[in-house]
């Protein structure tokens, strides 16, 4: 939508060059639509284009191009990359008209009918709105986005196209905005695209997010992929030739090609495995797409192809995935196997029919509802949307908790288990008996005492496996317990448990609050935030609710001492503590009274980078404990409630959550004149020999004069493994140390880990 992603400049006159660019782009959109198998409703698309063009006339995006180019691009993605028809194309062309111009939803309805107007209204609601004081705008936006899905899945698909085009044109935004939008895209939109089966879009969103967050790493991997392309193609051709020969002999019409892993996937593997690019051996997967006129024969042909491949190459016994017999929740169907290639490395082969491939490329969402006749069985996506509705009916009060619990289900792998009557239930991997109980019904979850898995008694925390038959055992006297949260791995289970616990706690809090208010009234003390804050502080309570609960439970007594404390607080009317502005290095006390503490709804000026420095031995930042960045790392700053700048690594999972949930508290940062010392952890591994430990210590403490804080080493079967905690000034020292260690005879791995 327009907001910060599509900055609007004042109206100016479009030039003849602009007009030609607009007409060419629209013709490209229309040609693609006419080549599809949708009914050709060109007239209404033409009218929508002319309406949108006139509404946005003379307006430009931050990139400088006419604004109408954005709706055209979104409509093209909707049509040619997702596969939707004229209604969605019209809604995409009109999606910013209500938000950015004087036209109303009623105007859209009078011109284009209820359905298109409804889609435009849904897209406008996602973009705008007023949110709660404690909620993150992004998280609340996402909640609204999910709520629209059950009404018409096309709203989310058009929104996904809108986000994809904004990511493709993100280069024109300020660096601070690029980081915020990339984080939000990676944390929310990419997993959602994955869940909807939009695999191509999911991959591109991940890659584009990575490109703006780690530009140097992105460019480096991109160049290495290009440099190894010829070698990779040679290996693939040698691998594919005998398979092609066998399948051709079967009379099968097929296409076999190599699919290179995405740049983000390669980087992620390098980071998690602590390996260089050269050691990522599964850079590509082979994909076989075959023709099959009869859907009933698809499964048989998949296994026939599987048989031919395994007759040629050695099969990896633990890496076969049958999503033909049991499709993923998002509708994905394929047969995956992994075999040993000619070069001695494992190669994954994906087998799909053309129909399965269409489903994988464009997603099950594009086929939902509009191609299912009346009375037919619910689609997998419809079932998932019902699950989303259940989650939204009891949302988390905290926006970030809401995002976390939703994300549990967005990016999870699935298992399939059975009820005692043989009904199939799909759950995320690592789901427990308690997850299963909550999935069936809230009552079963809150009153569950144990389970029977394959007729054997198991505890609530027992993790389920595909194929298990599960029975829930309940008791009326059972009550939900806070520690159950550790037994749950589904969003639905966590949200329902928290809702049940909140319901119980709420009654206690209300009783305690009533006692507290009566206590104040009996002593003629007016209720105020100052009084409440002072008593919370004296009793070391984190929040008023904690205070009320403690009063109700008898943990705090309302004594005469509290009367005096409350009276002093009321009379003095304590002034709120105002902290200095973190963007100023001067201690200007005259302006402190006018400063404001940053909140989720206090926009931060992020046009310039925030400089991390040390003055008089003191730092103007706090290093995040979760990722422990050091000078030289790519970092961002997060302004907390006390106006402190907390520094995180760009790829820190906690930072990703903060970027997606509290984007207007994020500041771009750079290190400058930092004199502090930092701790870094080095992973070292290699072939053990006499004197190895002594040489390692000499390199660290003598050759480089680096202080060792802790050293843990162990050896087994001739291989040693160790972790070094060292004190350094920046990443250059770490890099230099790793290079020195790798030169030692026998050392195979030396790298920094979080």
PDB file of C-alpha atoms in Angstrom, residues 154-418:
ATOM      1  CA  UNK A 154      -8.049 -13.166  -2.848  1.00  0.00           C
ATOM      2  CA  UNK A 155      -7.512 -10.244  -0.441  1.00  0.00           C
ATOM      3  CA  UNK A 156      -4.394 -11.838   1.021  1.00  0.00           C
ATOM      4  CA  UNK A 157      -3.182 -12.928  -2.412  1.00  0.00           C
ATOM      5  CA  UNK A 158      -3.416  -9.370  -3.763  1.00  0.00           C
ATOM      6  CA  UNK A 159      -1.727  -8.091  -0.584  1.00  0.00           C
ATOM      7  CA  UNK A 160       1.059 -10.629  -1.148  1.00  0.00           C
ATOM      8  CA  UNK A 161       1.502  -9.323  -4.711  1.00  0.00           C
ATOM      9  CA  UNK A 162       1.569  -5.758  -3.369  1.00  0.00           C
ATOM     10  CA  UNK A 163       4.296  -6.647  -0.878  1.00  0.00           C
ATOM     11  CA  UNK A 164       6.319  -8.500  -3.540  1.00  0.00           C
ATOM     12  CA  UNK A 165       6.341  -5.482  -5.860  1.00  0.00           C
ATOM     13  CA  UNK A 166       7.251  -3.165  -2.988  1.00  0.00           C
ATOM     14  CA  UNK A 167      10.187  -5.446  -2.166  1.00  0.00           C
ATOM     15  CA  UNK A 168      11.270  -5.477  -5.818  1.00  0.00           C
ATOM     16  CA  UNK A 169      11.378  -1.654  -5.760  1.00  0.00           C
ATOM     17  CA  UNK A 170      12.750  -1.222  -2.229  1.00  0.00           C
ATOM     18  CA  UNK A 171      16.024   0.282  -3.492  1.00  0.00           C
ATOM     19  CA  UNK A 172      14.480   3.767  -3.602  1.00  0.00           C
ATOM     20  CA  UNK A 173      13.727   3.767   0.148  1.00  0.00           C
ATOM     21  CA  UNK A 174      15.914   5.072   2.983  1.00  0.00           C
ATOM     22  CA  UNK A 175      18.233   2.435   4.539  1.00  0.00           C
ATOM     23  CA  UNK A 176      16.302   2.527   7.828  1.00  0.00           C
ATOM     24  CA  UNK A 177      13.051   1.803   5.972  1.00  0.00           C
ATOM     25  CA  UNK A 178      14.701  -0.959   3.954  1.00  0.00           C
ATOM     26  CA  UNK A 179      15.739  -2.728   7.156  1.00  0.00           C
ATOM     27  CA  UNK A 180      12.325  -2.343   8.800  1.00  0.00           C
ATOM     28  CA  UNK A 181      10.365  -3.484   5.734  1.00  0.00           C
ATOM     29  CA  UNK A 182      12.765  -6.366   5.026  1.00  0.00           C
ATOM     30  CA  UNK A 183      12.455  -7.600   8.608  1.00  0.00           C
ATOM     31  CA  UNK A 184       8.671  -7.457   8.495  1.00  0.00           C
ATOM     32  CA  UNK A 185       8.642  -9.238   5.117  1.00  0.00           C
ATOM     33  CA  UNK A 186      10.942 -12.021   6.286  1.00  0.00           C
ATOM     34  CA  UNK A 187       9.154 -12.521   9.611  1.00  0.00           C
ATOM     35  CA  UNK A 188       5.557 -12.354   8.388  1.00  0.00           C
ATOM     36  CA  UNK A 189       5.017 -12.405   4.628  1.00  0.00           C
ATOM     37  CA  UNK A 190       7.528 -15.068   3.558  1.00  0.00           C
ATOM     38  CA  UNK A 191       6.169 -17.683   6.029  1.00  0.00           C
ATOM     39  CA  UNK A 192       2.616 -16.794   5.037  1.00  0.00           C
ATOM     40  CA  UNK A 193       3.462 -17.215   1.339  1.00  0.00           C
ATOM     41  CA  UNK A 194       4.989 -20.604   2.192  1.00  0.00           C
ATOM     42  CA  UNK A 195       1.855 -21.675   4.048  1.00  0.00           C
ATOM     43  CA  UNK A 196      -0.335 -20.621   1.136  1.00  0.00           C
ATOM     44  CA  UNK A 197       1.777 -22.698  -1.247  1.00  0.00           C
ATOM     45  CA  UNK A 198       3.225 -19.652  -3.041  1.00  0.00           C
ATOM     46  CA  UNK A 199       6.708 -21.162  -3.077  1.00  0.00           C
ATOM     47  CA  UNK A 200       8.219 -18.960  -5.793  1.00  0.00           C
ATOM     48  CA  UNK A 201       6.991 -15.818  -4.060  1.00  0.00           C
ATOM     49  CA  UNK A 202       8.154 -17.077  -0.656  1.00  0.00           C
ATOM     50  CA  UNK A 203      11.657 -17.711  -2.031  1.00  0.00           C
ATOM     51  CA  UNK A 204      11.867 -14.307  -3.719  1.00  0.00           C
ATOM     52  CA  UNK A 205      10.646 -12.498  -0.581  1.00  0.00           C
ATOM     53  CA  UNK A 206      13.327 -14.256   1.482  1.00  0.00           C
ATOM     54  CA  UNK A 207      16.053 -13.431  -1.044  1.00  0.00           C
ATOM     55  CA  UNK A 208      15.023  -9.775  -1.335  1.00  0.00           C
ATOM     56  CA  UNK A 209      14.841  -9.395   2.456  1.00  0.00           C
ATOM     57  CA  UNK A 210      18.304 -10.917   2.728  1.00  0.00           C
ATOM     58  CA  UNK A 211      19.618  -8.662  -0.060  1.00  0.00           C
ATOM     59  CA  UNK A 212      18.763  -5.475   1.854  1.00  0.00           C
ATOM     60  CA  UNK A 213      19.765  -6.757   5.282  1.00  0.00           C
ATOM     61  CA  UNK A 214      23.075  -8.339   4.208  1.00  0.00           C
ATOM     62  CA  UNK A 215      24.013  -6.692   0.881  1.00  0.00           C
ATOM     63  CA  UNK A 216      27.679  -7.771   0.933  1.00  0.00           C
ATOM     64  CA  UNK A 217      26.920 -11.417   1.754  1.00  0.00           C
ATOM     65  CA  UNK A 218      24.166 -11.443  -0.892  1.00  0.00           C
ATOM     66  CA  UNK A 219      26.503 -10.111  -3.591  1.00  0.00           C
ATOM     67  CA  UNK A 220      29.281 -12.508  -2.562  1.00  0.00           C
ATOM     68  CA  UNK A 221      27.073 -15.617  -2.804  1.00  0.00           C
ATOM     69  CA  UNK A 222      25.490 -14.388  -6.046  1.00  0.00           C
ATOM     70  CA  UNK A 223      28.939 -14.052  -7.639  1.00  0.00           C
ATOM     71  CA  UNK A 224      30.027 -17.500  -6.433  1.00  0.00           C
ATOM     72  CA  UNK A 225      26.870 -19.118  -7.826  1.00  0.00           C
ATOM     73  CA  UNK A 226      27.564 -17.526 -11.214  1.00  0.00           C
ATOM     74  CA  UNK A 227      31.240 -18.585 -11.121  1.00  0.00           C
ATOM     75  CA  UNK A 228      30.354 -22.252 -10.470  1.00  0.00           C
ATOM     76  CA  UNK A 229      27.441 -22.438 -12.951  1.00  0.00           C
ATOM     77  CA  UNK A 230      29.380 -24.201 -15.765  1.00  0.00           C
ATOM     78  CA  UNK A 231      30.844 -26.824 -13.428  1.00  0.00           C
ATOM     79  CA  UNK A 232      27.429 -27.433 -11.861  1.00  0.00           C
ATOM     80  CA  UNK A 233      25.751 -27.825 -15.258  1.00  0.00           C
ATOM     81  CA  UNK A 234      28.360 -30.397 -16.317  1.00  0.00           C
ATOM     82  CA  UNK A 235      27.797 -32.479 -13.161  1.00  0.00           C
ATOM     83  CA  UNK A 236      24.014 -32.280 -13.560  1.00  0.00           C
ATOM     84  CA  UNK A 237      24.095 -33.397 -17.197  1.00  0.00           C
ATOM     85  CA  UNK A 238      26.168 -36.459 -16.275  1.00  0.00           C
ATOM     86  CA  UNK A 239      23.714 -37.241 -13.450  1.00  0.00           C
ATOM     87  CA  UNK A 240      20.570 -36.642 -15.533  1.00  0.00           C
ATOM     88  CA  UNK A 241      21.570 -38.464 -18.768  1.00  0.00           C
ATOM     89  CA  UNK A 242      20.902 -42.070 -17.619  1.00  0.00           C
ATOM     90  CA  UNK A 243      17.650 -41.028 -15.876  1.00  0.00           C
ATOM     91  CA  UNK A 244      16.395 -39.320 -19.039  1.00  0.00           C
ATOM     92  CA  UNK A 245      17.263 -42.437 -21.049  1.00  0.00           C
ATOM     93  CA  UNK A 246      15.283 -44.722 -18.691  1.00  0.00           C
ATOM     94  CA  UNK A 247      12.212 -42.439 -18.551  1.00  0.00           C
ATOM     95  CA  UNK A 248      12.177 -41.951 -22.331  1.00  0.00           C
ATOM     96  CA  UNK A 249      12.196 -45.760 -22.722  1.00  0.00           C
ATOM     97  CA  UNK A 250       9.040 -45.856 -20.564  1.00  0.00           C
ATOM     98  CA  UNK A 251       7.308 -43.643 -23.141  1.00  0.00           C
ATOM     99  CA  UNK A 252       6.968 -40.790 -20.628  1.00  0.00           C
ATOM    100  CA  UNK A 253       6.712 -37.172 -21.763  1.00  0.00           C
ATOM    101  CA  UNK A 254       8.678 -35.189 -19.155  1.00  0.00           C
ATOM    102  CA  UNK A 255      11.048 -32.322 -18.434  1.00  0.00           C
ATOM    103  CA  UNK A 256      14.078 -32.689 -16.147  1.00  0.00           C
ATOM    104  CA  UNK A 257      16.039 -29.661 -14.955  1.00  0.00           C
ATOM    105  CA  UNK A 258      18.225 -28.467 -12.096  1.00  0.00           C
ATOM    106  CA  UNK A 259      16.912 -25.937  -9.582  1.00  0.00           C
ATOM    107  CA  UNK A 260      19.605 -23.938  -7.768  1.00  0.00           C
ATOM    108  CA  UNK A 261      19.043 -23.234  -4.072  1.00  0.00           C
ATOM    109  CA  UNK A 262      18.085 -19.659  -3.284  1.00  0.00           C
ATOM    110  CA  UNK A 263      20.790 -17.261  -2.109  1.00  0.00           C
ATOM    111  CA  UNK A 264      19.143 -16.984   1.303  1.00  0.00           C
ATOM    112  CA  UNK A 265      18.943 -20.801   1.668  1.00  0.00           C
ATOM    113  CA  UNK A 266      22.656 -21.120   0.859  1.00  0.00           C
ATOM    114  CA  UNK A 267      23.588 -18.395   3.350  1.00  0.00           C
ATOM    115  CA  UNK A 268      21.340 -19.896   6.010  1.00  0.00           C
ATOM    116  CA  UNK A 269      23.044 -23.267   5.606  1.00  0.00           C
ATOM    117  CA  UNK A 270      26.479 -21.634   5.785  1.00  0.00           C
ATOM    118  CA  UNK A 271      25.469 -19.873   9.019  1.00  0.00           C
ATOM    119  CA  UNK A 272      23.783 -22.805  10.760  1.00  0.00           C
ATOM    120  CA  UNK A 273      26.428 -25.366   9.747  1.00  0.00           C
ATOM    121  CA  UNK A 274      29.339 -22.897  10.154  1.00  0.00           C
ATOM    122  CA  UNK A 275      30.725 -23.819   6.742  1.00  0.00           C
ATOM    123  CA  UNK A 276      32.035 -21.801   3.752  1.00  0.00           C
ATOM    124  CA  UNK A 277      30.231 -21.635   0.387  1.00  0.00           C
ATOM    125  CA  UNK A 278      32.545 -24.288  -1.061  1.00  0.00           C
ATOM    126  CA  UNK A 279      31.225 -26.862   1.457  1.00  0.00           C
ATOM    127  CA  UNK A 280      27.536 -26.387   0.567  1.00  0.00           C
ATOM    128  CA  UNK A 281      27.294 -29.504  -1.568  1.00  0.00           C
ATOM    129  CA  UNK A 282      23.508 -29.521  -2.161  1.00  0.00           C
ATOM    130  CA  UNK A 283      23.554 -26.294  -4.177  1.00  0.00           C
ATOM    131  CA  UNK A 284      20.881 -27.625  -6.497  1.00  0.00           C
ATOM    132  CA  UNK A 285      18.069 -30.144  -6.674  1.00  0.00           C
ATOM    133  CA  UNK A 286      16.846 -31.997  -9.764  1.00  0.00           C
ATOM    134  CA  UNK A 287      13.186 -31.648 -10.676  1.00  0.00           C
ATOM    135  CA  UNK A 288      11.233 -34.011 -12.932  1.00  0.00           C
ATOM    136  CA  UNK A 289       7.870 -32.765 -14.237  1.00  0.00           C
ATOM    137  CA  UNK A 290       5.857 -35.288 -16.261  1.00  0.00           C
ATOM    138  CA  UNK A 291       2.657 -35.214 -18.317  1.00  0.00           C
ATOM    139  CA  UNK A 292      -0.287 -37.202 -16.971  1.00  0.00           C
ATOM    140  CA  UNK A 293      -3.780 -36.777 -18.392  1.00  0.00           C
ATOM    141  CA  UNK A 294      -5.458 -38.879 -15.697  1.00  0.00           C
ATOM    142  CA  UNK A 295      -5.103 -37.533 -12.134  1.00  0.00           C
ATOM    143  CA  UNK A 296      -5.675 -41.041 -10.757  1.00  0.00           C
ATOM    144  CA  UNK A 297      -2.471 -42.261 -12.449  1.00  0.00           C
ATOM    145  CA  UNK A 298      -0.196 -39.542 -10.995  1.00  0.00           C
ATOM    146  CA  UNK A 299       0.751 -41.459  -7.854  1.00  0.00           C
ATOM    147  CA  UNK A 300       1.627 -44.625  -9.810  1.00  0.00           C
ATOM    148  CA  UNK A 301       3.858 -42.699 -12.228  1.00  0.00           C
ATOM    149  CA  UNK A 302       5.656 -40.908  -9.382  1.00  0.00           C
ATOM    150  CA  UNK A 303       6.644 -44.261  -7.874  1.00  0.00           C
ATOM    151  CA  UNK A 304       7.575 -45.700 -11.293  1.00  0.00           C
ATOM    152  CA  UNK A 305      10.018 -42.806 -11.790  1.00  0.00           C
ATOM    153  CA  UNK A 306      11.279 -43.294  -8.209  1.00  0.00           C
ATOM    154  CA  UNK A 307      11.960 -46.959  -8.987  1.00  0.00           C
ATOM    155  CA  UNK A 308      13.936 -46.141 -12.151  1.00  0.00           C
ATOM    156  CA  UNK A 309      16.107 -43.578 -10.332  1.00  0.00           C
ATOM    157  CA  UNK A 310      16.871 -45.882  -7.390  1.00  0.00           C
ATOM    158  CA  UNK A 311      17.885 -48.610  -9.848  1.00  0.00           C
ATOM    159  CA  UNK A 312      20.559 -46.211 -11.110  1.00  0.00           C
ATOM    160  CA  UNK A 313      21.751 -44.457  -7.958  1.00  0.00           C
ATOM    161  CA  UNK A 314      22.202 -45.228  -4.274  1.00  0.00           C
ATOM    162  CA  UNK A 315      19.213 -44.010  -2.212  1.00  0.00           C
ATOM    163  CA  UNK A 316      19.570 -42.064   1.058  1.00  0.00           C
ATOM    164  CA  UNK A 317      17.246 -44.141   3.297  1.00  0.00           C
ATOM    165  CA  UNK A 318      16.167 -41.297   5.618  1.00  0.00           C
ATOM    166  CA  UNK A 319      15.456 -38.564   3.096  1.00  0.00           C
ATOM    167  CA  UNK A 320      12.443 -39.791   1.122  1.00  0.00           C
ATOM    168  CA  UNK A 321       9.351 -37.556   1.471  1.00  0.00           C
ATOM    169  CA  UNK A 322       5.992 -38.829   0.193  1.00  0.00           C
ATOM    170  CA  UNK A 323       3.727 -35.795  -0.221  1.00  0.00           C
ATOM    171  CA  UNK A 324       1.787 -37.577  -2.959  1.00  0.00           C
ATOM    172  CA  UNK A 325      -0.050 -39.933  -0.600  1.00  0.00           C
ATOM    173  CA  UNK A 326      -0.271 -37.309   2.185  1.00  0.00           C
ATOM    174  CA  UNK A 327      -0.155 -33.744   0.790  1.00  0.00           C
ATOM    175  CA  UNK A 328       1.017 -30.827   2.917  1.00  0.00           C
ATOM    176  CA  UNK A 329      -1.659 -28.672   4.538  1.00  0.00           C
ATOM    177  CA  UNK A 330      -1.094 -25.991   1.883  1.00  0.00           C
ATOM    178  CA  UNK A 331      -1.899 -28.519  -0.864  1.00  0.00           C
ATOM    179  CA  UNK A 332       1.677 -29.261  -1.971  1.00  0.00           C
ATOM    180  CA  UNK A 333       2.045 -32.686  -3.632  1.00  0.00           C
ATOM    181  CA  UNK A 334       5.300 -34.260  -4.794  1.00  0.00           C
ATOM    182  CA  UNK A 335       7.612 -37.210  -4.194  1.00  0.00           C
ATOM    183  CA  UNK A 336      11.111 -36.266  -2.973  1.00  0.00           C
ATOM    184  CA  UNK A 337      14.075 -38.626  -2.778  1.00  0.00           C
ATOM    185  CA  UNK A 338      17.815 -38.098  -2.269  1.00  0.00           C
ATOM    186  CA  UNK A 339      20.439 -40.167  -4.106  1.00  0.00           C
ATOM    187  CA  UNK A 340      24.245 -40.214  -4.379  1.00  0.00           C
ATOM    188  CA  UNK A 341      25.416 -38.301  -7.478  1.00  0.00           C
ATOM    189  CA  UNK A 342      28.393 -38.951  -9.757  1.00  0.00           C
ATOM    190  CA  UNK A 343      30.591 -36.566  -7.760  1.00  0.00           C
ATOM    191  CA  UNK A 344      29.947 -38.417  -4.478  1.00  0.00           C
ATOM    192  CA  UNK A 345      27.497 -35.787  -3.147  1.00  0.00           C
ATOM    193  CA  UNK A 346      23.836 -36.243  -2.298  1.00  0.00           C
ATOM    194  CA  UNK A 347      21.321 -34.815  -4.815  1.00  0.00           C
ATOM    195  CA  UNK A 348      17.633 -34.303  -4.061  1.00  0.00           C
ATOM    196  CA  UNK A 349      15.199 -35.239  -6.838  1.00  0.00           C
ATOM    197  CA  UNK A 350      11.651 -33.839  -6.827  1.00  0.00           C
ATOM    198  CA  UNK A 351       9.036 -35.728  -8.865  1.00  0.00           C
ATOM    199  CA  UNK A 352       5.790 -33.975  -9.849  1.00  0.00           C
ATOM    200  CA  UNK A 353       3.083 -34.148 -12.491  1.00  0.00           C
ATOM    201  CA  UNK A 354       2.326 -30.959 -14.437  1.00  0.00           C
ATOM    202  CA  UNK A 355      -0.786 -30.465 -12.310  1.00  0.00           C
ATOM    203  CA  UNK A 356       1.223 -30.873  -9.092  1.00  0.00           C
ATOM    204  CA  UNK A 357       3.797 -28.419 -10.408  1.00  0.00           C
ATOM    205  CA  UNK A 358       1.117 -25.851 -11.199  1.00  0.00           C
ATOM    206  CA  UNK A 359      -0.103 -26.227  -7.623  1.00  0.00           C
ATOM    207  CA  UNK A 360       3.426 -25.840  -6.269  1.00  0.00           C
ATOM    208  CA  UNK A 361       4.284 -22.796  -8.396  1.00  0.00           C
ATOM    209  CA  UNK A 362       1.082 -20.820  -7.881  1.00  0.00           C
ATOM    210  CA  UNK A 363      -0.206 -22.214  -4.611  1.00  0.00           C
ATOM    211  CA  UNK A 364      -3.308 -24.005  -3.505  1.00  0.00           C
ATOM    212  CA  UNK A 365      -4.890 -20.665  -2.651  1.00  0.00           C
ATOM    213  CA  UNK A 366      -5.394 -19.812  -6.316  1.00  0.00           C
ATOM    214  CA  UNK A 367      -7.524 -22.937  -6.752  1.00  0.00           C
ATOM    215  CA  UNK A 368      -9.497 -22.639  -3.530  1.00  0.00           C
ATOM    216  CA  UNK A 369     -13.210 -22.050  -3.413  1.00  0.00           C
ATOM    217  CA  UNK A 370     -13.588 -20.821  -7.001  1.00  0.00           C
ATOM    218  CA  UNK A 371     -13.000 -24.296  -8.497  1.00  0.00           C
ATOM    219  CA  UNK A 372     -14.799 -26.309  -5.802  1.00  0.00           C
ATOM    220  CA  UNK A 373     -18.431 -27.102  -6.551  1.00  0.00           C
ATOM    221  CA  UNK A 374     -21.307 -26.880  -4.083  1.00  0.00           C
ATOM    222  CA  UNK A 375     -21.320 -29.734  -1.584  1.00  0.00           C
ATOM    223  CA  UNK A 376     -17.810 -30.934  -2.363  1.00  0.00           C
ATOM    224  CA  UNK A 377     -15.376 -31.815   0.400  1.00  0.00           C
ATOM    225  CA  UNK A 378     -13.543 -28.945   2.135  1.00  0.00           C
ATOM    226  CA  UNK A 379     -10.119 -28.201   0.705  1.00  0.00           C
ATOM    227  CA  UNK A 380      -6.991 -28.370   2.838  1.00  0.00           C
ATOM    228  CA  UNK A 381      -6.670 -24.594   2.697  1.00  0.00           C
ATOM    229  CA  UNK A 382     -10.243 -24.093   3.896  1.00  0.00           C
ATOM    230  CA  UNK A 383      -9.444 -26.276   6.915  1.00  0.00           C
ATOM    231  CA  UNK A 384      -6.347 -24.197   7.639  1.00  0.00           C
ATOM    232  CA  UNK A 385      -8.330 -20.958   7.348  1.00  0.00           C
ATOM    233  CA  UNK A 386     -10.740 -22.314   9.958  1.00  0.00           C
ATOM    234  CA  UNK A 387      -7.754 -22.902  12.247  1.00  0.00           C
ATOM    235  CA  UNK A 388      -6.687 -19.280  11.717  1.00  0.00           C
ATOM    236  CA  UNK A 389     -10.221 -18.153  12.633  1.00  0.00           C
ATOM    237  CA  UNK A 390     -10.020 -20.176  15.852  1.00  0.00           C
ATOM    238  CA  UNK A 391      -6.703 -18.508  16.724  1.00  0.00           C
ATOM    239  CA  UNK A 392      -8.065 -15.046  15.978  1.00  0.00           C
ATOM    240  CA  UNK A 393     -11.162 -15.614  18.100  1.00  0.00           C
ATOM    241  CA  UNK A 394      -8.886 -15.565  21.161  1.00  0.00           C
ATOM    242  CA  UNK A 395      -5.923 -13.395  20.172  1.00  0.00           C
ATOM    243  CA  UNK A 396      -2.931 -12.694  22.378  1.00  0.00           C
ATOM    244  CA  UNK A 397      -3.209  -9.335  24.184  1.00  0.00           C
ATOM    245  CA  UNK A 398       0.436  -8.613  23.381  1.00  0.00           C
ATOM    246  CA  UNK A 399       1.072  -8.049  19.675  1.00  0.00           C
ATOM    247  CA  UNK A 400       4.478  -9.740  19.604  1.00  0.00           C
ATOM    248  CA  UNK A 401       3.126 -12.808  21.446  1.00  0.00           C
ATOM    249  CA  UNK A 402       0.427 -12.933  18.791  1.00  0.00           C
ATOM    250  CA  UNK A 403       3.015 -12.923  16.002  1.00  0.00           C
ATOM    251  CA  UNK A 404       5.070 -15.604  17.752  1.00  0.00           C
ATOM    252  CA  UNK A 405       2.134 -17.955  18.223  1.00  0.00           C
ATOM    253  CA  UNK A 406       0.878 -17.469  14.666  1.00  0.00           C
ATOM    254  CA  UNK A 407       4.388 -18.094  13.344  1.00  0.00           C
ATOM    255  CA  UNK A 408       4.488 -21.453  15.150  1.00  0.00           C
ATOM    256  CA  UNK A 409       2.007 -22.720  12.584  1.00  0.00           C
ATOM    257  CA  UNK A 410       3.030 -20.647   9.574  1.00  0.00           C
ATOM    258  CA  UNK A 411       6.417 -22.221   8.971  1.00  0.00           C
ATOM    259  CA  UNK A 412       6.031 -25.669  10.466  1.00  0.00           C
ATOM    260  CA  UNK A 413       6.387 -29.095   8.949  1.00  0.00           C
ATOM    261  CA  UNK A 414       3.398 -31.364   9.442  1.00  0.00           C
ATOM    262  CA  UNK A 415       2.645 -34.773  10.884  1.00  0.00           C
ATOM    263  CA  UNK A 416      -0.548 -36.749  10.402  1.00  0.00           C
ATOM    264  CA  UNK A 417      -2.108 -38.601  13.350  1.00  0.00           C
ATOM    265  CA  UNK A 418      -5.385 -40.471  13.846  1.00  0.00           C
TER     266      UNK A 418
END
